[in-house]
Tab-separated table of C-alpha atoms and ligand atoms in Angstrom:
chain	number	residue	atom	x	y	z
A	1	UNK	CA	131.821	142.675	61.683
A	2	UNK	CA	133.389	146.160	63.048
A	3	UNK	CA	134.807	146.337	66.388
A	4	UNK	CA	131.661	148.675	67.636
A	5	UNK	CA	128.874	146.080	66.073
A	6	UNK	CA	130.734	142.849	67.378
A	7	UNK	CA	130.834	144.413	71.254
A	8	UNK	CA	126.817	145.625	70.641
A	9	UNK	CA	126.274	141.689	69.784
A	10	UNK	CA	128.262	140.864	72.987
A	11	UNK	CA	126.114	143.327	74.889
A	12	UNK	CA	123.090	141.752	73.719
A	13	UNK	CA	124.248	138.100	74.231
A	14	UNK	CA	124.945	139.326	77.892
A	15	UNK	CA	121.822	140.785	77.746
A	16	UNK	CA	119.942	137.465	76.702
A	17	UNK	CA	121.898	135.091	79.026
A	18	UNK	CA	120.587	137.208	81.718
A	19	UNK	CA	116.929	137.616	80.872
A	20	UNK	CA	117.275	133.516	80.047
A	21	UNK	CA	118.636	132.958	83.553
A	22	UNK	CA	116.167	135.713	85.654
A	23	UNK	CA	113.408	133.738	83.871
A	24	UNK	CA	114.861	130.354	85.126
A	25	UNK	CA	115.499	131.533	88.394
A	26	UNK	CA	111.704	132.641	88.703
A	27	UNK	CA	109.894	129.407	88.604
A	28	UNK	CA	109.830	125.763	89.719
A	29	UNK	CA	107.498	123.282	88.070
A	30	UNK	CA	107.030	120.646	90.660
A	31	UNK	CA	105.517	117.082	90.321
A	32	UNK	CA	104.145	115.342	93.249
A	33	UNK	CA	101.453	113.176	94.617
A	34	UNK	CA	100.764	115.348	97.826
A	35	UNK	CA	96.933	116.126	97.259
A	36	UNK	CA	95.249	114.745	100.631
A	37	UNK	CA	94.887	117.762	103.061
A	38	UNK	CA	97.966	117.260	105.353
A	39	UNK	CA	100.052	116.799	102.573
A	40	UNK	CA	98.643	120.034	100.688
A	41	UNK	CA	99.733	122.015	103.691
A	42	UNK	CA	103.248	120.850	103.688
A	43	UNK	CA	103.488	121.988	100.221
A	44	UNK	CA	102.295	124.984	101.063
A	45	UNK	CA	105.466	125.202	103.784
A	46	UNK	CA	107.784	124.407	100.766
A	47	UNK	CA	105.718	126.579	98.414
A	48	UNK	CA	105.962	129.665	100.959
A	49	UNK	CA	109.581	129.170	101.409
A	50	UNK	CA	110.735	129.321	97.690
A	51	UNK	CA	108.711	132.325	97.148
A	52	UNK	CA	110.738	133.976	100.092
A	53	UNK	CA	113.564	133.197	98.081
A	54	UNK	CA	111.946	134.781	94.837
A	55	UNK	CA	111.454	131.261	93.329
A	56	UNK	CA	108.129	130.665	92.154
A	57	UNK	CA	105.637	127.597	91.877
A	58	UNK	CA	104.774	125.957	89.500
A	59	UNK	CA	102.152	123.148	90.593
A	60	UNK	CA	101.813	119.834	89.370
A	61	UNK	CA	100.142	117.651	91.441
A	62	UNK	CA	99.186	113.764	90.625
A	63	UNK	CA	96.906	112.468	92.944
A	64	UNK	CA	96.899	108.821	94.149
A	65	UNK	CA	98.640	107.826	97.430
A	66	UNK	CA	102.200	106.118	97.006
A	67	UNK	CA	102.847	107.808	93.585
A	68	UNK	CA	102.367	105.233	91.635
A	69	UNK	CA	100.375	107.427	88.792
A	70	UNK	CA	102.624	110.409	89.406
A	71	UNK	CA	105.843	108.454	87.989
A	72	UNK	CA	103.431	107.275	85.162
A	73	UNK	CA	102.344	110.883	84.412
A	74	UNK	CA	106.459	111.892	85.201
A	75	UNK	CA	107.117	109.446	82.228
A	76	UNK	CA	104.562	110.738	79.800
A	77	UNK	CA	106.101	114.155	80.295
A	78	UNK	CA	109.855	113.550	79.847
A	79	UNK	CA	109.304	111.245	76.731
A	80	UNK	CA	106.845	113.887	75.052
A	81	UNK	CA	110.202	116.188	76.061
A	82	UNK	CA	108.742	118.305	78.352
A	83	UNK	CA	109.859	117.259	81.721
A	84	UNK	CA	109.140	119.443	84.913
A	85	UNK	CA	111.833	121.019	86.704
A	86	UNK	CA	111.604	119.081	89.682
A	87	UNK	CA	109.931	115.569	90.409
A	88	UNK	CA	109.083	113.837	93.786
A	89	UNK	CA	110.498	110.669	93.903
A	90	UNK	CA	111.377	107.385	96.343
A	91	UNK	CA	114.116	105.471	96.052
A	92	UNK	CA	114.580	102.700	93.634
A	93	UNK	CA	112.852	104.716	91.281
A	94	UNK	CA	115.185	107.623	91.688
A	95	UNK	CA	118.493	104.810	91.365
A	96	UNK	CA	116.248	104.202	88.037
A	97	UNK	CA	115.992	107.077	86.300
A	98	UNK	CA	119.484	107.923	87.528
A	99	UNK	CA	120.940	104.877	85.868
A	100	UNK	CA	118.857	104.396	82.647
A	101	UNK	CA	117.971	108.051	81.862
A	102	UNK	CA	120.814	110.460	82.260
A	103	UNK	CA	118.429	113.269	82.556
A	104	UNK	CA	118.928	114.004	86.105
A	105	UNK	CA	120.765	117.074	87.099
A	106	UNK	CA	123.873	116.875	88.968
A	107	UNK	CA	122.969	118.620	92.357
A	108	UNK	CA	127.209	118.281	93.651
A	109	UNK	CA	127.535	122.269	93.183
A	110	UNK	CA	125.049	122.897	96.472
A	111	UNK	CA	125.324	119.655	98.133
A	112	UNK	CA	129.058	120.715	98.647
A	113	UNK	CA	128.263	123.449	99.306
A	114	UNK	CA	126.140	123.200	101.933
A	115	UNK	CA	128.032	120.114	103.287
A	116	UNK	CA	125.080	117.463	102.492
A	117	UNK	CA	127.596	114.932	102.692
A	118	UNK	CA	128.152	115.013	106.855
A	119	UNK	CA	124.402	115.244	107.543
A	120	UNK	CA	122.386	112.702	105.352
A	121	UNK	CA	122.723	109.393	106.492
A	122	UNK	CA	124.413	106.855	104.547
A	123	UNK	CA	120.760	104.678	104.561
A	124	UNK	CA	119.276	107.771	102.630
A	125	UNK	CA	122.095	108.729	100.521
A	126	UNK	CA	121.973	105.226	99.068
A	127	UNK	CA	118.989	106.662	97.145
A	128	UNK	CA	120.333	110.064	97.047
A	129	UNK	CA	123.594	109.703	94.716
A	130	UNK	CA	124.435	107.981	91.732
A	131	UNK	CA	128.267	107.059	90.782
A	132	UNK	CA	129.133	109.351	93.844
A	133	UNK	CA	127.756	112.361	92.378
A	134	UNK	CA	123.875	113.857	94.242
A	135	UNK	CA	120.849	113.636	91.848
A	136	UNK	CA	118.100	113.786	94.803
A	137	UNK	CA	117.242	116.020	97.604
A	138	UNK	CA	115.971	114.539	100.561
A	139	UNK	CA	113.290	116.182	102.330
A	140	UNK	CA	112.168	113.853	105.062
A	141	UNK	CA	112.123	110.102	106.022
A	142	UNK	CA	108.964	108.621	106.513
A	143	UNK	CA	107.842	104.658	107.995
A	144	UNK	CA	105.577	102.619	107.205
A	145	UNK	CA	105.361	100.044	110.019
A	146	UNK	CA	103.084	102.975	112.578
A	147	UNK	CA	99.352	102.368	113.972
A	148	UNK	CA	97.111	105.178	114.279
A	149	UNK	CA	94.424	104.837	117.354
A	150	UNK	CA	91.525	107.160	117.715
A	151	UNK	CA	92.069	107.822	121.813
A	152	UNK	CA	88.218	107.296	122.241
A	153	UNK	CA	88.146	104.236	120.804
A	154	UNK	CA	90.874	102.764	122.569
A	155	UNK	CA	89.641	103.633	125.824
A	156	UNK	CA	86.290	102.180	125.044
A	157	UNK	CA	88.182	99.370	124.042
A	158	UNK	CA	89.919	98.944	127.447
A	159	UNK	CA	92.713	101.569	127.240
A	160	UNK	CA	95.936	99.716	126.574
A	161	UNK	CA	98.137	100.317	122.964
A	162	UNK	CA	98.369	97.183	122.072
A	163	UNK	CA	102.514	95.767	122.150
A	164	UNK	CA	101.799	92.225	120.373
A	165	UNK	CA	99.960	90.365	118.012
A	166	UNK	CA	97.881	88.986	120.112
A	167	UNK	CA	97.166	92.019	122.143
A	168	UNK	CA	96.527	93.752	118.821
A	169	UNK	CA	94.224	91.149	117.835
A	170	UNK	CA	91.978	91.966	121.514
A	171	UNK	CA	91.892	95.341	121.025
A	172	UNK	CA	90.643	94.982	117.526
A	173	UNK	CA	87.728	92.478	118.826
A	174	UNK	CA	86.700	94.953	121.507
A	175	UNK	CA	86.289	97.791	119.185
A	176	UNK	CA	84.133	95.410	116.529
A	177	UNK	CA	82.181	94.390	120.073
A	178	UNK	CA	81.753	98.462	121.028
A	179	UNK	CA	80.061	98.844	116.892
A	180	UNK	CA	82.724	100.508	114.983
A	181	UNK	CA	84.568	99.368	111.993
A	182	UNK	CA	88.250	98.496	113.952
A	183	UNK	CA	90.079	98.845	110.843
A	184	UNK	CA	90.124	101.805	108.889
A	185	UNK	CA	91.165	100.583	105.231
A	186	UNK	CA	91.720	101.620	101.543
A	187	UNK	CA	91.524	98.743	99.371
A	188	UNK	CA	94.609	99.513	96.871
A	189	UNK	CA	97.808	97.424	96.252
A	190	UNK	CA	99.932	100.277	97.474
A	191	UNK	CA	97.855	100.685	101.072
A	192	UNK	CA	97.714	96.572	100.981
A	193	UNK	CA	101.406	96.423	100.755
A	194	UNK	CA	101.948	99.459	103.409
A	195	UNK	CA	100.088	96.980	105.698
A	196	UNK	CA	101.960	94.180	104.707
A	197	UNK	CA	105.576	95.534	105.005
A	198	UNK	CA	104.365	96.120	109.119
A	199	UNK	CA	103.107	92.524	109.112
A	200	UNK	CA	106.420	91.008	107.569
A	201	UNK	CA	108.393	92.965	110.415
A	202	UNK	CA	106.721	91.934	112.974
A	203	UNK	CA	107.355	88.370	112.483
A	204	UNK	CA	110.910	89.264	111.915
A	205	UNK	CA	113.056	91.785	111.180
A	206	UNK	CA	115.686	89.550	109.723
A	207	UNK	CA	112.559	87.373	107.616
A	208	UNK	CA	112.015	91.298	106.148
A	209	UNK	CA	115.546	91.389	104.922
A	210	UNK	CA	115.601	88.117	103.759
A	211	UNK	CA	112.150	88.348	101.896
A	212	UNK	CA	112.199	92.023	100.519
A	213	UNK	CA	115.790	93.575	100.764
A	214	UNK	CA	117.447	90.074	99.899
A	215	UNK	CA	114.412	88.484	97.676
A	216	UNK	CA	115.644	85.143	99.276
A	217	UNK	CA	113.108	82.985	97.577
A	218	UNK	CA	113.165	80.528	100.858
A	219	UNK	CA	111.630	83.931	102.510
A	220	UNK	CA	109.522	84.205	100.008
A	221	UNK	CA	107.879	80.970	100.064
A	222	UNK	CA	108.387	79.409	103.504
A	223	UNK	CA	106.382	79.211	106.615
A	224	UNK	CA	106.912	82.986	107.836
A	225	UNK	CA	105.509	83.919	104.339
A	226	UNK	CA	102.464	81.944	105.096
A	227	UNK	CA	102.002	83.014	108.275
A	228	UNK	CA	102.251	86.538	107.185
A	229	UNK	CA	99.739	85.893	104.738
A	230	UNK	CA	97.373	84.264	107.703
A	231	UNK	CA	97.725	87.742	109.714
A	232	UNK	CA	96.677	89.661	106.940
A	233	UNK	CA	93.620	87.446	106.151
A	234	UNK	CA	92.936	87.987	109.748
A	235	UNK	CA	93.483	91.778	109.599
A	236	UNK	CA	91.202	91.565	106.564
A	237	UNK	CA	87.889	90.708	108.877
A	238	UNK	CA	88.578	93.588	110.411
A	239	UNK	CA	87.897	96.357	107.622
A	240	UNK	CA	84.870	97.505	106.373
A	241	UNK	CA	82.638	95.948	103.486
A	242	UNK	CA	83.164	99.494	101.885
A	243	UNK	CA	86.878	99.705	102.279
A	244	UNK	CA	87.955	98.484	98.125
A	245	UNK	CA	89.038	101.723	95.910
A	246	UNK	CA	88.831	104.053	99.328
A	247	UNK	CA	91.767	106.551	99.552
A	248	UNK	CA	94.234	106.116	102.436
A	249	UNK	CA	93.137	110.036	103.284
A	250	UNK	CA	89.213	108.589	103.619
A	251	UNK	CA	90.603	105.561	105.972
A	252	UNK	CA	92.278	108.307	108.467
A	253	UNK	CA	89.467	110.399	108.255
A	254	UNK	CA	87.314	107.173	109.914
A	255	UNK	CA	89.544	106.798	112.861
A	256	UNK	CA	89.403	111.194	113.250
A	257	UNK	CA	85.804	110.939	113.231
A	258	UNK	CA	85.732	107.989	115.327
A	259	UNK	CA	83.695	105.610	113.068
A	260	UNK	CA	86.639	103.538	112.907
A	261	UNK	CA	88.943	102.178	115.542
A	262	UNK	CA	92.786	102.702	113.635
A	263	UNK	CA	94.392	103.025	110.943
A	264	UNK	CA	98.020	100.575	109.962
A	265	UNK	CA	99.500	103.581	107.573
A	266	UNK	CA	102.528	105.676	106.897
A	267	UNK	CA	103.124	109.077	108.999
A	268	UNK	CA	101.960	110.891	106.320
A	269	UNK	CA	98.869	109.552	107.869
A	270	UNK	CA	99.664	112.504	111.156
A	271	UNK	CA	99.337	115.276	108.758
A	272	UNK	CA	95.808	114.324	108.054
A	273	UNK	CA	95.050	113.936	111.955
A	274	UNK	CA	97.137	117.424	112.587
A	275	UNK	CA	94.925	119.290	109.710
A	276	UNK	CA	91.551	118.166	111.795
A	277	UNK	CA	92.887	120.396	114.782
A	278	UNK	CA	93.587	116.535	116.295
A	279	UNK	CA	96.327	116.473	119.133
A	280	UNK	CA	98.424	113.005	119.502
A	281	UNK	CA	97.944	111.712	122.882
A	282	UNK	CA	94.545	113.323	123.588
A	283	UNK	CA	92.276	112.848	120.619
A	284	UNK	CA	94.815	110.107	119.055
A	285	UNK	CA	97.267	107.409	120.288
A	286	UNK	CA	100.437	106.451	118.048
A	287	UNK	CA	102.531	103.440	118.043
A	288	UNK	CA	104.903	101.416	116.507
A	289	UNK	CA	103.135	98.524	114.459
A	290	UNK	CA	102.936	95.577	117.501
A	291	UNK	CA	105.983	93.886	117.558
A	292	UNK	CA	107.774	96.388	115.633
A	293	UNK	CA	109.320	98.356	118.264
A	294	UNK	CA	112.968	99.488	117.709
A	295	UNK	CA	112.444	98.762	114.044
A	296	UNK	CA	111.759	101.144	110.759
A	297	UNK	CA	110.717	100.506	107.489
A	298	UNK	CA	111.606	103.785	105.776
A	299	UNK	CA	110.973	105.651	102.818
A	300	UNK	CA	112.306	109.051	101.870
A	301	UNK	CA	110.635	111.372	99.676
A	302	UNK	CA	113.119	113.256	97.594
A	303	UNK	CA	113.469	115.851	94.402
A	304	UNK	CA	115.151	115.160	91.180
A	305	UNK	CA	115.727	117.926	88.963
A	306	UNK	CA	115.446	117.433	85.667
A	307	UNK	CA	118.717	118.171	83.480
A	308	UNK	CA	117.613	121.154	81.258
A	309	UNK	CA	121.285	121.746	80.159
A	310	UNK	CA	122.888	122.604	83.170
A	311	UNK	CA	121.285	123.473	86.632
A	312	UNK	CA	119.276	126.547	86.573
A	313	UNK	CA	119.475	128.960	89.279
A	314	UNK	CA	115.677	128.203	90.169
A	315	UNK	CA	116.906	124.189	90.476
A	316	UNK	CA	119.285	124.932	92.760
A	317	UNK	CA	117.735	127.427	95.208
A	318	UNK	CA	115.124	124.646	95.394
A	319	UNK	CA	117.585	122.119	96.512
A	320	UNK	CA	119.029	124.298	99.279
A	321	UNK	CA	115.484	125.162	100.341
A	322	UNK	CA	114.816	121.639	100.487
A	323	UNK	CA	117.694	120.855	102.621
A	324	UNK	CA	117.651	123.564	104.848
A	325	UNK	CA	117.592	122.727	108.420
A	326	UNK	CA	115.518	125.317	109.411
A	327	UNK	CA	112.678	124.274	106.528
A	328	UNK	CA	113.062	120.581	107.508
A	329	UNK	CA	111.742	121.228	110.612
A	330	UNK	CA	108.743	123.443	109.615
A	331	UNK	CA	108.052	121.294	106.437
A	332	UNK	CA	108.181	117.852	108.410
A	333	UNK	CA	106.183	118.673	111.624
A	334	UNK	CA	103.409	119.098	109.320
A	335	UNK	CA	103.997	116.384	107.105
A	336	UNK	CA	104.094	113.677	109.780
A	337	UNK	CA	107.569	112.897	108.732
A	338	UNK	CA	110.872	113.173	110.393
A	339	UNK	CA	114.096	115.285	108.530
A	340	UNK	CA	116.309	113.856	106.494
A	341	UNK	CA	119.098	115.729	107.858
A	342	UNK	CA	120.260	114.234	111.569
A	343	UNK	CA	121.045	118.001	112.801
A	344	UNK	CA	117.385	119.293	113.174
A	345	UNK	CA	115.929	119.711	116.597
A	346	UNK	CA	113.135	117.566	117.327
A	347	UNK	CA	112.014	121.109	119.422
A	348	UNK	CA	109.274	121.899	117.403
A	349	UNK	CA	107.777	118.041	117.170
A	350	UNK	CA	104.767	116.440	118.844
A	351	UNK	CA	105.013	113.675	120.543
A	352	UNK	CA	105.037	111.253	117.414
A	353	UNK	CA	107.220	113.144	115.788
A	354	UNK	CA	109.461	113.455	118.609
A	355	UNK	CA	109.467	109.383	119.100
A	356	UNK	CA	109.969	109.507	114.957
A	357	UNK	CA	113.333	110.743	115.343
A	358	UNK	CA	114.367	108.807	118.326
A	359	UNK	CA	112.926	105.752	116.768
A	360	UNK	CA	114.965	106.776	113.181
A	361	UNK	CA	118.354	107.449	115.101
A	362	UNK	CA	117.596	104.420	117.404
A	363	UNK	CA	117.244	102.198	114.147
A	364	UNK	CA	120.174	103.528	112.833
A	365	UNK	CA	122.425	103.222	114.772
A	366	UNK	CA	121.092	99.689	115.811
A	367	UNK	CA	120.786	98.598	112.317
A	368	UNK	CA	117.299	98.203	112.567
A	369	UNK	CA	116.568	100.478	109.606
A	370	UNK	CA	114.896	98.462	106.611
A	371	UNK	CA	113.849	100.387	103.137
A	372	UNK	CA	109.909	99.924	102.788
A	373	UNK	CA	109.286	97.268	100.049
A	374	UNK	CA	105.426	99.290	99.536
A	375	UNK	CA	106.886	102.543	99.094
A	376	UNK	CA	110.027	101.718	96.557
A	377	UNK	CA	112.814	101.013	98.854
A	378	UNK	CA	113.175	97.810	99.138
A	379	UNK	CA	113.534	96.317	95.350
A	380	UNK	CA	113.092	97.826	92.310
A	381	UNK	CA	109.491	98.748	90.625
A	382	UNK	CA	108.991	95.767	88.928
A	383	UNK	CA	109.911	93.523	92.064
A	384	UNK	CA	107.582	95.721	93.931
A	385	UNK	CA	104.314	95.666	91.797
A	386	UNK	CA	104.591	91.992	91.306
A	387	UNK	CA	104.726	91.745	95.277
A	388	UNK	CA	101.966	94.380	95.017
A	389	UNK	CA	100.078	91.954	93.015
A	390	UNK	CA	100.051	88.605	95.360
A	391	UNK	CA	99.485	90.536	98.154
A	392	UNK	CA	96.467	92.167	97.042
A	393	UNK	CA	95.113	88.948	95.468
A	394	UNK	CA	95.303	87.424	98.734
A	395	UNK	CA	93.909	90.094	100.560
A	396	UNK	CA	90.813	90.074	98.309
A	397	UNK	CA	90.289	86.325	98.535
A	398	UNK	CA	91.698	84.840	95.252
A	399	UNK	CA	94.143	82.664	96.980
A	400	UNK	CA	94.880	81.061	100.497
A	401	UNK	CA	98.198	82.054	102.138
A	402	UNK	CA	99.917	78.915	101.210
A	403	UNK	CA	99.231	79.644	97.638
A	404	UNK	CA	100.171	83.201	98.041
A	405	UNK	CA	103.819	82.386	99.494
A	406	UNK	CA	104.038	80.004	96.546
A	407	UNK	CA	102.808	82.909	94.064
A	408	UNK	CA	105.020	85.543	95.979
A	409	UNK	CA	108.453	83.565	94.611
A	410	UNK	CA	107.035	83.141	91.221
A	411	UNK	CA	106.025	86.897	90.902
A	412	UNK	CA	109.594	87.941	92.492
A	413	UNK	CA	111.743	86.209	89.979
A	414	UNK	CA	109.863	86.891	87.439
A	415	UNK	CA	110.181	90.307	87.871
A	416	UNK	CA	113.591	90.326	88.416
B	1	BGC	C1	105.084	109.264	100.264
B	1	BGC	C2	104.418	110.236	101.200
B	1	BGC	C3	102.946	110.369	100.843
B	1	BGC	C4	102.295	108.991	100.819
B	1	BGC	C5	100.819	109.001	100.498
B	1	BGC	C6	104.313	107.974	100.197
B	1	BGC	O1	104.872	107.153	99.201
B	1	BGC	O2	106.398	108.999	100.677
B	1	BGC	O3	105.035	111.494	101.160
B	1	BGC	O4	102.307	111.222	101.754
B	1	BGC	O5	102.949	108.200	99.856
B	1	BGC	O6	100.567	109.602	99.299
């Protein structure tokens, strides 16, 4: 090669490598399960903010609450080699595909960067790194153990939030005696289980531990298990004889129409409330699961990238947009959620979202914070479905409590 050709293939290389990364740096495929309507409008805030930024989207949405079908779809894809660029994703999954794939990107360039390190707390970045290096962005932290009242039906039912059990138990009565279905429901395992992780809690936060975090198998199969199982047959009188198969967006939208008295869900359950034009306090009333207070169950959604031989640009403007403060705020007031990051005003927050973040620091600092066993935090997936699996037996009838807290230790070390 002459001296004139070899710098003209140089030139062209050059040229390549920079059309190759321009056309990285343009677009984001994106898989997630966010397809109810509150959810669809905090993509949009995420969706709005990359293209700011000259980053396009890329949609890929999976629908079914909890994500369970999005990591099977997530799975097709990357085995048929054709993974997305960026994948929601909770937390023992994500320590998963970390540790048994490989083909998670390496997000330490921007994380340093932009100082991740000092404002994630440790309780998220447990899910967050793998072998001290970041492979997930977290966007938000979200609970599970929340109530959500219509403020109509509550007063009709004698105005008080209920703060126990047994003063849960009333208020549900009165709003079966004023005609209305009390509970608003969606019979699948995931919205079982979201139930059931608030129903564990409340008879103990250190039973929770012991049960889901610790998979204790005198938890699992003693007399707080069965008496678990007892409140959740009781809750079960309280739904609907429509409620199997219904989608957790369907249950909220009984207790916004007031057809239904409230709703035992996850604060992505606000964003559904928020997109009616619904304002907490006066058209809604939310509260910390009775006998809950000062505790979380917590689950964080975050994004993987997927390894495509290096981090593109597009990858890594994602992740900063992702952990911006000033996007964590816009993204999570509409989300329901609170920010990952422990910097962010709660300024812009309603009311629910303001006692979110008090309720998240309070926890924290406290050690009250416990990863949600129904939404991957607690144990890993296979722990998780087989709990999945006793609980919704039980819940549909197939066996008494007794036999479910027996069932409960079988499923758990089996799956382990
Ligand atoms: C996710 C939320 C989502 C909810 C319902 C949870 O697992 O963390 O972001 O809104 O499922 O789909």
């Amino acid at each position: 090669m002459t001296k004139k050709s070899g710098l003209r293939a140089t030139a062209s290389a050059v040229v390549f490598a920079l059309t190759a990364s321009t056309a990285m740096a343009d677009d984001v495929e994106v898989l997630h399960w966010w397809t109810s309507g509150g959810e669809a409008a905090a993509v949009g805030v995420l969706k709005d903010d990359l293209e700011t930024k000259g980053v396009g989207w890329k949609d890929m949405p999976v629908a079914g609450g909890g994500g369970g079908d999005a990591m099977t779809v997530l799975r097709a894809r990357v085995v048929a080699g054709d993974a997305p660029t960026a994948a929601q994703m909770l937390g023992f999954d994500i320590k998963d595909w970390a540790s048994t794939t490989g083909k998670l990107g390496n997000l330490n360039a921007v994380a340093e960067k932009e100082g991740w390190d000092a404002v994630v707390p440790p309780a998220l970045q447990e899910f967050s790194k793998h072998d001290g290096n970041w492979i997930a962005a977290p966007v938000n932290v979200h609970s599970t153990n929340w109530v959500w009242i219509s403020k109509s039906a509550l007063d009709a039912a004698g105005g008080k939030a209920p703060e126990t059990w047994d003063e849960l138990i009333t208020v549900l009565d009165a709003m079966r005696a004023n005609g209305i279905t009390p509970l608003a429901h969606g019979g699948q395992a995931w919205q079982d289980a979201t139930i059931f992780d608030a129903v564990v809690l409340g008879i103990g936060a250190d039973f929770y531990k012991a049960a889901f975090i610790d998979m204790d198998e005198d938890a699992l199969g003693g007399a707080q298990m069965v008496e678990a199982f007892d409140r959740m047959a009781t809750l079960r009188t309280y739904v609907d004889d429509n409620f199997s198969g219904r989608d957790w967006n369907l249950a909220s939208a009984m207790v916004i129409e007031g057809t239904a008295g409230m709703q035992m869900m996850g604060d992505w359950a606000k964003g559904e409330f928020l997109k009616a034009g619904q304002v907490p306090g006066e058209d809604f009333v939310c509260i910390r699961f009775p006998g809950t207070q000062g505790k979380v169950t917590f689950n964080s959604d975050q994004f993987v990238m997927f390894d495509q031989g290096g981090a593109s640009e597009a990858q890594m403007a994602m992740a900063a947009s992702v952990m911006n403060p000033t996007f964590q705020s816009a993204f999570n007031v509409v989300k329901g959620s609170v920010p990952a990051r422990t910097d962010v005003s709660d300024a812009a927050f309603d009311d629910c979202g303001k006692k979110g973040m008090a309720d998240f620091a309070e926890a924290n600092a406290a050690g009250g914070l416990y990863g949600s066993m129904a939404h991957g935090h607690a144990n890993p997936a296979a722990v998780k479905n087989a709990i999945y699996d006793v609980v919704t037996a039980h819940f549909n009838g197939e066996y008494d409590s007794a036999t479910a807290a027996e069932e409960l230790v079988n499923a758990v070390l089996a799956a382990q």
